[in-house]
Amino acid sequence: MDALDYVILALYFVTVLGVGIAARRAIRTSVDFFLSGRSLPAWVTGLAFVSANLGALEIMGMAANGAQYGLMTLHYYWIGAIPAMVFLGIVMMPFYYGSKVRSVPEYLRLRFNRPAHLLNALSFAIAQVLIAGVNLYALALIMQALLGWPLWVSIVVGALIVLAYITVGGLSSAIYNEVLQFFVILAGLIPITIIGLVKVGGVDGLWDRVRGSDLGEAGLHTWADTGSSANPLGASWIGIVFGLGFVLSFGYWTTNFAEVQRAISAKNMSAARRTPIIAAYPKMFIPLVTVIPGLIAVVTVNGLGAETGDLTYNNAIPLLMRDLLPTGVLGVAVTGLLASFMAGMAANVSGFNTVFTYDIWQAYVRRDRPDGYYLRVGRIATVAGVLVGIGTAFIAAGFNNIMNYIQMLFSVFNAPLFATFIIGMFWKRMTAWAGFWSLLTGTAGALATYLLYEAGVLPFDSDLEESFWGAGIAFGLVVVVAAILTPLTPGRPEDELRGLVYGLGGADAQGDMLAGDARWYRSPILLGGIAVLLAALFYLPVL
């Protein structure tokens, strides 16, 4: 990078800090800080929803997967995201938004009991600082590859910038910056894709060169050879459909508070329901700037795929930036990747500080304090979460493909939580203690699956296959434990479950609609149905 690239980068840093300072003016209560006062329009929360997911983890991890697994990586988008995002908007948001919960763990307290609530709050807090560490490590890789900065310097500088604007401006600062970051990210990635395709002779040239690579013809298909695990992904269609498409996907998109928080901050029920569905449309096109560059990297970067060093799959995007982009464009691309890091980490940190303050500190440590006290606790929690994230960044450094690491975390933390949620939300007889023990058993089962795989006891064909099966095992354990314990433990009166369980009423999806919300083209069911249909049609050219 030269002076022009650094100027572009500096302008971006000044802008995001300015947004944080501007957002501070609207913060008067803890709800303003943690949930933006529940006042944001659907288009803002929708773009923030997809941008919060479009972190450095997503960009570098999915490009790494594109290089390692080929077009089978598309499963993470079209079956592994879109249906779950639509389900969240149509089915689950009326329960979240209608019950006025401030977080996902708080729903578990209302539906089950305080032990289930505390277990989820603690596991979520741990998961968020681990994932924040992944985003920090991804940023450090970029800085190290393109700027020559040492790993620890990159981690600290990036963490301080995010810390500044989240501590000052709260969730509103994070969300409005995420909207800005969405466009900055695309501005950084689109040139990589276009210049890379020109270099390899267009799409046809890329396809021909992939066929001649180690991936071969199998790297250009999504469902071929999934009758067994003899494919680049090392997973059968059962693992893809059930493990990824159902358990991992629904577990992440419907119960991950770092995402759900964006929808809860919307101005009314209609906006909250449309938030994940609006996000689904750009989400299905993101592979054009993540998976395709991964394929370009595997055919243009000699030696890509090493276990250690500069040629690990994680470095696919930084290596392309180094090799392809001229001055000025390189500055935009680096800024885009930094924006992606900040979007991802801001989502982790804003979710962490909300759950820590409301679901741990207020619920179990210091109750009934003035609202200003919890606002101060939230800002302190933000600092603590970032500091711990700096430490967990070095855990992520031990994995040569950070997406494999993150999928393992999702199988342990998100899959059992989703199973507990979905059963508790649709089966009114499920008891409080059945919910707690189901969640604990499922989490322990997924963790044990991973540890046995690492010890060589369970012979899965790839890290991702382990994640798919770990998620499936967690889901199965939750179902079994819930079925066994529900008849043996006391249930709760139906009156206490209204608005929390499907079929008992209380979740009003229409009551606070504005005049414009009733227009047919704003229907969550219509918008969601079109999104799912498009995702299915996109598979046809690459079956």
Coordinates of C-alpha atoms in Angstrom, one line a residue:
M1 CA 0.0 0.0 0.0
D2 CA 1.1 3.5 -0.7
A3 CA 0.0 7.0 0.5
L4 CA -3.3 7.0 -1.4
D5 CA -4.3 3.6 0.0
Y6 CA -3.6 4.8 3.5
V7 CA -5.6 8.0 3.0
I8 CA -8.6 5.9 2.0
L9 CA -8.2 3.7 5.0
A10 CA -7.8 6.7 7.3
L11 CA -11.0 8.3 5.9
Y12 CA -12.9 5.2 6.7
F13 CA -11.7 5.1 10.3
V14 CA -12.7 8.7 10.8
T15 CA -16.1 8.0 9.4
V16 CA -16.9 5.0 11.6
L17 CA -15.8 6.9 14.7
G18 CA -17.9 9.9 13.6
V19 CA -21.0 7.6 13.3
G20 CA -20.3 6.4 16.9
I21 CA -20.1 10.0 18.2
A22 CA -23.3 11.0 16.4
A23 CA -25.2 7.9 17.7
R24 CA -24.2 8.8 21.3
R25 CA -26.7 11.8 21.2
A26 CA -29.7 9.4 21.1
I27 CA -28.6 7.3 24.1
R28 CA -30.6 8.1 27.2
T29 CA -31.5 4.7 28.6
S30 CA -30.1 1.2 28.6
V31 CA -32.6 0.2 25.9
D32 CA -31.2 2.9 23.7
F33 CA -27.7 1.6 24.2
F34 CA -28.5 -2.1 23.9
L35 CA -31.5 -2.2 21.5
S36 CA -31.4 1.2 19.7
G37 CA -34.7 2.1 21.5
R38 CA -36.5 -0.4 19.3
S39 CA -36.9 2.4 16.7
L40 CA -35.1 1.4 13.5
P41 CA -36.7 0.9 10.0
A42 CA -36.7 -2.5 8.3
W43 CA -34.2 -1.6 5.5
V44 CA -31.6 -0.5 8.1
T45 CA -32.0 -3.5 10.3
G46 CA -32.1 -5.8 7.2
L47 CA -28.8 -4.5 5.9
A48 CA -27.3 -4.6 9.3
F49 CA -28.5 -8.2 9.7
V50 CA -26.6 -9.4 6.7
S51 CA -23.6 -7.1 7.3
A52 CA -23.2 -8.5 10.9
N53 CA -22.9 -11.9 9.3
L54 CA -20.6 -10.6 6.6
G55 CA -17.6 -10.3 8.8
A56 CA -14.0 -11.1 8.0
L57 CA -14.8 -14.7 9.2
E58 CA -17.4 -15.0 6.4
I59 CA -15.3 -13.4 3.7
M60 CA -12.0 -15.1 4.4
G61 CA -13.5 -18.3 5.7
M62 CA -15.8 -18.8 2.7
A63 CA -13.1 -17.9 0.3
A64 CA -10.9 -20.5 2.1
N65 CA -13.8 -23.0 1.7
G66 CA -14.2 -22.1 -1.9
A67 CA -10.5 -22.9 -2.5
Q68 CA -10.6 -26.1 -0.4
Y69 CA -14.1 -27.5 -1.3
G70 CA -15.1 -25.8 -4.5
L71 CA -18.7 -25.0 -5.4
M72 CA -20.0 -27.3 -2.6
T73 CA -19.3 -24.2 -0.4
L74 CA -22.5 -22.8 -1.9
H75 CA -24.5 -25.1 0.4
Y76 CA -23.6 -22.6 3.2
Y77 CA -25.7 -20.0 1.5
W78 CA -28.5 -21.5 -0.4
I79 CA -29.6 -24.4 1.9
G80 CA -27.5 -23.3 4.9
A81 CA -28.9 -19.8 5.3
I82 CA -31.9 -18.7 3.2
P83 CA -34.5 -21.1 4.6
A84 CA -33.5 -20.4 8.2
M85 CA -33.5 -16.6 7.7
V86 CA -37.0 -16.9 6.2
F87 CA -38.2 -19.1 9.1
L88 CA -36.9 -16.6 11.6
G89 CA -38.8 -13.8 10.1
I90 CA -42.1 -15.6 9.5
V91 CA -42.4 -18.0 12.5
M92 CA -40.0 -17.0 15.3
M93 CA -39.9 -13.2 15.3
P94 CA -43.5 -12.9 16.5
F95 CA -42.5 -14.7 19.7
Y96 CA -39.2 -12.8 20.2
Y97 CA -40.6 -9.3 19.4
G98 CA -44.1 -9.9 20.7
S99 CA -42.9 -11.1 24.1
K100 CA -40.7 -8.0 24.4
V101 CA -37.7 -10.0 25.4
R102 CA -34.4 -8.1 25.4
S103 CA -32.3 -11.1 24.4
V104 CA -32.5 -14.7 23.2
P105 CA -31.5 -16.1 26.7
E106 CA -34.3 -14.1 28.3
Y107 CA -36.8 -16.0 26.1
L108 CA -35.5 -19.2 27.7
R109 CA -36.1 -17.8 31.2
L110 CA -39.8 -17.0 30.3
R111 CA -40.3 -20.3 28.5
F112 CA -38.4 -22.6 30.9
N113 CA -36.6 -21.5 34.1
R114 CA -33.7 -19.5 35.5
P115 CA -31.2 -22.4 35.3
A116 CA -31.9 -22.8 31.5
H117 CA -31.6 -19.0 31.2
L118 CA -28.2 -18.8 33.0
L119 CA -26.8 -21.8 31.1
N120 CA -27.6 -20.2 27.8
A121 CA -26.4 -16.7 28.9
L122 CA -23.1 -18.1 29.9
S123 CA -22.6 -20.3 26.8
F124 CA -23.6 -17.4 24.5
A125 CA -21.1 -15.1 26.2
I126 CA -18.3 -17.6 25.8
A127 CA -19.2 -18.2 22.2
Q128 CA -19.3 -14.5 21.3
V129 CA -15.8 -13.8 22.7
L130 CA -14.4 -16.9 20.9
I131 CA -16.0 -15.7 17.6
A132 CA -14.8 -12.2 18.2
G133 CA -11.3 -13.6 18.5
V134 CA -11.8 -15.2 15.0
N135 CA -12.6 -11.8 13.5
L136 CA -9.6 -10.3 15.2
Y137 CA -7.3 -13.0 13.9
A138 CA -8.7 -12.6 10.4
L139 CA -8.0 -8.9 10.6
A140 CA -4.4 -9.6 11.7
L141 CA -3.9 -11.9 8.7
I142 CA -4.9 -9.1 6.4
M143 CA -2.6 -6.6 8.1
Q144 CA 0.3 -9.0 8.2
A145 CA -0.1 -10.0 4.5
L146 CA -0.6 -6.5 3.1
L147 CA 0.9 -4.0 5.5
G148 CA 3.6 -6.0 7.1
W149 CA 2.3 -5.3 10.6
P150 CA 3.1 -7.8 13.4
L151 CA 0.1 -10.0 14.4
W152 CA -0.3 -8.5 17.9
V153 CA -0.2 -4.9 16.6
S154 CA -2.9 -5.6 14.1
I155 CA -5.1 -7.3 16.7
V156 CA -4.8 -4.5 19.2
V157 CA -5.3 -1.6 16.7
G158 CA -8.4 -3.2 15.2
A159 CA -9.9 -4.0 18.6
L160 CA -9.4 -0.5 19.8
I161 CA -11.3 1.0 16.9
V162 CA -14.3 -1.3 17.4
L163 CA -14.1 -0.7 21.1
A164 CA -14.3 3.1 20.6
Y165 CA -17.4 3.3 18.5
I166 CA -19.4 0.5 20.3
T167 CA -18.6 2.0 23.8
V168 CA -19.6 5.5 22.7
G169 CA -22.6 4.8 20.5
G170 CA -24.0 1.4 21.5
L171 CA -26.0 -0.8 19.2
S172 CA -27.2 2.2 17.0
S173 CA -23.5 3.0 16.3
A174 CA -22.9 -0.7 15.4
I175 CA -26.0 -1.0 13.2
Y176 CA -25.5 2.3 11.2
N177 CA -21.9 1.4 10.7
E178 CA -22.9 -2.0 9.5
V179 CA -25.1 -0.5 6.8
L180 CA -22.1 1.6 5.7
Q181 CA -19.8 -1.4 6.0
F182 CA -22.0 -3.5 3.8
F183 CA -21.4 -1.2 0.8
V184 CA -17.7 -0.7 1.7
I185 CA -17.3 -4.5 1.8
L186 CA -18.8 -5.0 -1.7
A187 CA -16.7 -2.1 -3.0
G188 CA -13.6 -4.0 -1.8
L189 CA -14.5 -7.5 -3.0
I190 CA -16.1 -6.8 -6.4
P191 CA -12.8 -5.6 -8.0
I192 CA -11.0 -8.7 -6.7
T193 CA -13.6 -10.9 -8.4
I194 CA -13.7 -9.0 -11.7
I195 CA -9.9 -8.6 -12.1
G196 CA -9.4 -12.2 -11.1
L197 CA -12.0 -13.5 -13.7
V198 CA -10.3 -11.4 -16.4
K199 CA -6.9 -12.9 -15.5
V200 CA -8.2 -16.5 -15.8
G201 CA -10.2 -16.0 -19.0
G202 CA -13.7 -15.4 -17.6
V203 CA -16.1 -17.9 -16.0
D204 CA -15.4 -20.5 -18.7
G205 CA -11.6 -20.1 -18.3
L206 CA -12.0 -20.4 -14.5
W207 CA -14.1 -23.6 -14.9
D208 CA -11.5 -25.1 -17.2
R209 CA -8.6 -24.3 -14.8
V210 CA -10.5 -25.7 -11.8
R211 CA -11.0 -29.0 -13.7
G212 CA -7.2 -29.1 -14.1
S213 CA -6.6 -28.4 -10.4
D214 CA -6.6 -30.8 -7.5
L215 CA -10.3 -30.1 -7.0
G216 CA -11.1 -31.4 -10.5
E217 CA -14.6 -31.7 -12.0
A218 CA -16.0 -32.4 -8.5
G219 CA -15.1 -28.8 -7.5
L220 CA -17.7 -27.5 -10.0
H221 CA -20.8 -29.3 -8.6
T222 CA -22.9 -29.0 -5.4
W223 CA -24.9 -32.3 -5.2
A224 CA -22.8 -34.7 -7.3
D225 CA -21.4 -37.7 -5.4
T226 CA -23.2 -36.8 -2.2
G227 CA -24.6 -40.3 -2.0
S228 CA -21.4 -40.9 0.0
S229 CA -18.7 -38.7 1.5
A230 CA -16.5 -39.2 -1.6
N231 CA -16.6 -35.5 -2.6
P232 CA -14.5 -32.4 -1.9
L233 CA -16.6 -31.5 1.2
G234 CA -16.3 -35.0 2.6
A235 CA -20.0 -35.1 3.5
S236 CA -23.1 -37.0 2.3
W237 CA -26.4 -35.4 1.4
I238 CA -27.7 -36.5 4.9
G239 CA -25.1 -34.4 6.6
I240 CA -25.6 -31.5 4.2
V241 CA -29.4 -31.5 4.5
F242 CA -29.9 -32.4 8.2
G243 CA -26.6 -31.3 9.8
L244 CA -25.9 -28.1 7.8
G245 CA -29.3 -27.2 6.2
F246 CA -31.4 -27.8 9.3
V247 CA -29.5 -28.0 12.6
L248 CA -26.4 -25.8 12.1
S249 CA -28.3 -23.3 9.8
F250 CA -31.4 -22.9 11.9
G251 CA -29.3 -23.0 15.1
Y252 CA -27.3 -20.0 13.9
W253 CA -29.8 -17.8 12.2
T254 CA -32.8 -18.3 14.6
T255 CA -31.1 -18.4 18.0
N256 CA -27.8 -16.4 17.6
F257 CA -28.5 -13.2 19.5
A258 CA -25.8 -11.4 17.6
E259 CA -28.1 -11.6 14.6
V260 CA -31.5 -11.6 16.3
Q261 CA -30.6 -8.4 18.1
R262 CA -30.8 -6.5 14.9
A263 CA -34.4 -7.6 14.3
I264 CA -35.4 -6.9 17.9
S265 CA -34.2 -3.3 17.5
A266 CA -36.7 -2.7 14.7
K267 CA -39.5 -0.2 15.1
N268 CA -42.4 -2.6 15.1
M269 CA -43.4 -6.2 14.5
S270 CA -43.7 -5.9 10.8
A271 CA -40.2 -4.4 10.5
A272 CA -38.8 -7.0 12.8
R273 CA -40.3 -9.9 10.7
R274 CA -39.0 -8.4 7.5
T275 CA -35.5 -7.8 8.8
P276 CA -34.0 -11.3 8.2
I277 CA -36.0 -11.7 5.0
I278 CA -34.7 -8.5 3.5
A279 CA -31.2 -9.7 4.5
A280 CA -31.8 -13.0 2.6
Y281 CA -31.8 -11.4 -0.8
P282 CA -28.2 -10.0 -0.7
K283 CA -27.1 -13.0 1.2
M284 CA -27.8 -15.4 -1.7
F285 CA -25.6 -13.4 -4.0
I286 CA -22.6 -13.1 -1.6
P287 CA -20.9 -16.2 -3.1
L288 CA -20.1 -14.2 -6.2
V289 CA -17.5 -12.2 -4.1
T290 CA -16.4 -15.0 -1.7
V291 CA -16.6 -18.4 -3.2
I292 CA -15.6 -17.3 -6.7
P293 CA -12.4 -15.5 -5.5
G294 CA -11.6 -18.7 -3.6
L295 CA -11.7 -20.7 -6.8
I296 CA -9.6 -18.0 -8.5
A297 CA -7.0 -18.3 -5.8
V298 CA -6.7 -22.0 -6.0
V299 CA -5.9 -21.9 -9.7
T300 CA -3.6 -18.8 -9.6
V301 CA -1.7 -19.0 -6.3
N302 CA 0.9 -21.7 -6.5
G303 CA 1.0 -23.9 -3.4
L304 CA -2.2 -22.6 -1.8
G305 CA -3.5 -25.1 0.8
A306 CA -0.4 -25.5 3.0
E307 CA -0.9 -26.5 6.6
T308 CA 1.1 -23.5 7.9
G309 CA 2.7 -20.3 6.6
D310 CA 1.5 -17.7 4.1
L311 CA -0.1 -20.2 1.8
T312 CA -2.9 -21.5 4.1
Y313 CA -6.4 -21.4 2.7
N314 CA -7.2 -18.6 5.1
N315 CA -5.0 -16.3 3.1
A316 CA -6.8 -16.8 -0.3
I317 CA -8.3 -13.3 -0.3
P318 CA -5.2 -11.4 1.0
L319 CA -3.0 -13.2 -1.5
L320 CA -5.4 -12.2 -4.4
M321 CA -5.4 -8.6 -3.2
R322 CA -1.6 -8.5 -3.2
D323 CA -1.3 -10.1 -6.6
L324 CA -4.2 -8.4 -8.5
L325 CA -5.0 -5.0 -7.2
P326 CA -3.4 -1.7 -8.2
T327 CA -2.8 1.4 -5.9
G328 CA -6.1 3.0 -4.9
V329 CA -8.1 -0.1 -5.6
L330 CA -6.0 -1.9 -3.1
G331 CA -6.8 0.7 -0.5
V332 CA -10.5 0.2 -1.1
A333 CA -10.2 -3.6 -0.9
V334 CA -8.2 -3.4 2.4
T335 CA -10.8 -1.0 3.7
G336 CA -13.5 -3.4 2.7
L337 CA -11.9 -6.2 4.6
L338 CA -11.4 -4.1 7.6
A339 CA -15.0 -3.1 7.4
S340 CA -16.0 -6.8 7.3
F341 CA -13.9 -7.4 10.4
M342 CA -15.5 -4.5 12.2
A343 CA -19.1 -5.6 11.2
G344 CA -18.5 -9.1 12.5
M345 CA -16.8 -8.1 15.7
A346 CA -19.2 -5.3 16.5
A347 CA -22.1 -7.9 16.2
N348 CA -20.3 -10.2 18.6
V349 CA -19.4 -7.4 21.1
S350 CA -22.9 -5.8 21.1
G351 CA -24.5 -9.2 21.6
F352 CA -22.0 -10.0 24.4
N353 CA -22.5 -6.7 26.3
T354 CA -26.3 -7.0 26.2
V355 CA -26.5 -10.6 27.4
F356 CA -23.8 -10.0 30.1
T357 CA -25.6 -6.9 31.4
Y358 CA -29.2 -8.0 31.2
D359 CA -29.0 -11.8 31.6
I360 CA -26.0 -12.3 33.9
W361 CA -25.3 -9.1 35.9
Q362 CA -28.8 -7.7 36.3
A363 CA -30.5 -11.1 36.7
Y364 CA -28.0 -12.8 39.1
V365 CA -25.5 -10.3 40.5
R366 CA -27.0 -6.8 41.0
R367 CA -30.8 -6.6 40.7
D368 CA -33.0 -3.6 41.0
R369 CA -30.4 -0.9 40.3
P370 CA -31.2 2.4 38.5
D371 CA -31.1 2.2 34.7
G372 CA -28.0 4.4 34.5
Y373 CA -26.1 1.8 36.5
Y374 CA -26.8 -0.9 33.9
L375 CA -25.8 1.5 31.1
R376 CA -22.4 1.9 32.8
V377 CA -22.1 -1.9 33.3
G378 CA -22.8 -2.3 29.6
R379 CA -19.9 0.0 28.6
I380 CA -17.6 -1.8 31.0
A381 CA -18.7 -5.2 29.6
T382 CA -17.9 -3.9 26.1
V383 CA -14.3 -3.2 27.2
A384 CA -14.0 -6.6 28.9
G385 CA -15.4 -8.4 25.9
V386 CA -13.0 -6.8 23.5
L387 CA -10.0 -7.6 25.8
V388 CA -11.0 -11.2 26.1
G389 CA -11.5 -11.3 22.3
I390 CA -7.9 -10.2 21.9
G391 CA -6.9 -13.3 23.9
T392 CA -9.1 -15.7 22.0
A393 CA -7.7 -14.5 18.6
F394 CA -4.6 -16.6 19.4
I395 CA -6.8 -19.7 19.7
A396 CA -8.1 -19.1 16.2
A397 CA -4.5 -18.8 15.0
G398 CA -4.2 -22.6 15.6
F399 CA -6.6 -23.5 12.8
N400 CA -5.5 -23.4 9.1
N401 CA -9.1 -22.9 8.0
I402 CA -11.0 -20.6 10.4
M403 CA -14.4 -21.6 8.9
N404 CA -13.8 -25.2 10.1
Y405 CA -13.2 -23.8 13.5
I406 CA -16.3 -21.6 13.5
Q407 CA -18.5 -24.4 12.3
M408 CA -17.3 -26.5 15.3
L409 CA -18.3 -23.7 17.6
F410 CA -21.7 -23.5 16.0
S411 CA -22.2 -27.2 16.4
V412 CA -21.4 -27.0 20.1
F413 CA -23.2 -23.8 21.0
N414 CA -25.9 -23.2 18.5
A415 CA -27.2 -26.6 17.5
P416 CA -28.4 -27.8 20.9
L417 CA -29.8 -24.3 21.6
F418 CA -31.9 -24.4 18.4
A419 CA -33.2 -27.9 19.2
T420 CA -34.3 -26.8 22.7
F421 CA -35.9 -23.6 21.3
I422 CA -37.8 -25.3 18.5
I423 CA -39.2 -28.1 20.7
G424 CA -40.1 -25.7 23.5
M425 CA -41.7 -23.2 21.1
F426 CA -43.9 -25.8 19.4
W427 CA -44.5 -28.4 22.2
K428 CA -46.4 -26.7 25.0
R429 CA -46.0 -29.8 27.3
M430 CA -42.2 -29.6 27.4
T431 CA -41.3 -28.8 31.0
A432 CA -38.8 -26.3 32.5
W433 CA -36.3 -28.9 33.7
A434 CA -36.6 -30.9 30.4
G435 CA -35.5 -27.7 28.7
F436 CA -32.5 -27.2 31.0
W437 CA -31.3 -30.8 30.9
S438 CA -31.9 -31.1 27.1
L439 CA -29.8 -28.0 26.5
L440 CA -27.0 -29.1 28.8
T441 CA -26.9 -32.7 27.4
G442 CA -26.9 -31.5 23.7
T443 CA -24.1 -29.1 24.3
A444 CA -22.0 -31.8 26.1
G445 CA -22.7 -34.3 23.3
A446 CA -21.6 -31.9 20.6
L447 CA -18.4 -31.1 22.5
A448 CA -17.7 -34.8 23.2
T449 CA -18.1 -35.5 19.5
Y450 CA -15.5 -32.9 18.6
L451 CA -13.0 -34.1 21.3
L452 CA -13.3 -37.7 20.2
Y453 CA -12.7 -36.7 16.6
E454 CA -9.6 -34.8 17.6
A455 CA -8.4 -37.8 19.6
G456 CA -8.8 -40.0 16.5
V457 CA -11.6 -42.1 18.1
L458 CA -14.3 -41.0 15.6
P459 CA -13.0 -41.2 12.0
F460 CA -14.8 -38.5 10.1
D461 CA -13.5 -37.6 6.6
S462 CA -13.1 -33.9 7.3
D463 CA -13.5 -31.3 10.0
L464 CA -16.7 -30.1 8.4
E465 CA -18.2 -33.6 8.4
E466 CA -17.5 -33.7 12.1
S467 CA -19.4 -30.4 12.6
F468 CA -22.4 -31.7 10.6
W469 CA -22.5 -34.9 12.7
G470 CA -21.8 -33.1 15.9
A471 CA -24.7 -30.8 15.3
G472 CA -27.0 -33.7 14.4
I473 CA -26.0 -35.7 17.5
A474 CA -26.6 -32.6 19.7
F475 CA -30.1 -32.2 18.1
G476 CA -30.9 -35.9 18.6
L477 CA -29.8 -35.8 22.3
V478 CA -32.0 -32.8 23.0
V479 CA -35.0 -34.6 21.4
V480 CA -34.4 -37.8 23.4
V481 CA -33.8 -36.0 26.8
A482 CA -36.9 -33.8 26.3
A483 CA -39.1 -36.8 25.5
I484 CA -37.9 -38.7 28.5
L485 CA -37.9 -35.9 31.1
T486 CA -41.1 -34.1 30.1
P487 CA -43.5 -36.8 31.5
L488 CA -41.4 -37.1 34.7
T489 CA -41.2 -33.4 35.7
P490 CA -43.9 -30.8 36.4
G491 CA -45.1 -28.6 33.6
R492 CA -46.3 -24.9 33.7
P493 CA -49.8 -23.6 33.4
E494 CA -50.8 -22.6 29.9
D495 CA -51.6 -19.0 31.0
E496 CA -47.8 -18.5 31.7
L497 CA -46.9 -19.7 28.2
R498 CA -49.1 -17.4 26.2
G499 CA -47.1 -15.5 23.6
L500 CA -44.2 -18.0 24.1
V501 CA -45.5 -21.2 22.6
Y502 CA -47.1 -21.8 19.2
G503 CA -50.9 -22.3 19.3
L504 CA -51.6 -20.6 22.6
G505 CA -52.1 -17.1 21.3
G506 CA -50.5 -13.9 22.6
A507 CA -48.0 -13.3 19.8
D508 CA -49.7 -10.6 17.8
A509 CA -48.1 -10.1 14.4
Q510 CA -50.5 -7.4 13.2
G511 CA -51.2 -5.2 16.2
D512 CA -48.6 -2.4 15.7
M513 CA -48.5 -2.4 11.9
L514 CA -48.2 1.0 10.3
A515 CA -50.3 1.9 7.3
G516 CA -47.6 1.1 4.7
D517 CA -46.9 -2.3 6.3
A518 CA -50.1 -3.8 5.1
R519 CA -49.2 -3.4 1.4
W520 CA -49.0 -6.8 -0.3
Y521 CA -45.4 -6.4 -1.4
R522 CA -44.3 -6.1 2.2
S523 CA -45.8 -9.4 3.3
P524 CA -43.2 -11.5 5.1
I525 CA -44.7 -14.7 3.7
L526 CA -44.6 -13.5 0.1
L527 CA -41.0 -12.1 0.4
G528 CA -39.8 -15.2 2.2
G529 CA -41.4 -17.6 -0.3
I530 CA -39.7 -15.8 -3.2
A531 CA -36.3 -15.9 -1.4
V532 CA -36.5 -19.7 -0.8
L533 CA -37.6 -20.3 -4.5
L534 CA -34.7 -18.2 -5.8
A535 CA -32.2 -20.1 -3.6
A536 CA -33.5 -23.4 -5.0
L537 CA -33.4 -22.2 -8.6
F538 CA -29.8 -21.0 -8.2
Y539 CA -28.7 -24.6 -7.7
L540 CA -29.9 -25.7 -11.1
P541 CA -26.7 -24.7 -13.1
V542 CA -24.3 -26.3 -10.6
L543 CA -26.0 -29.5 -9.6

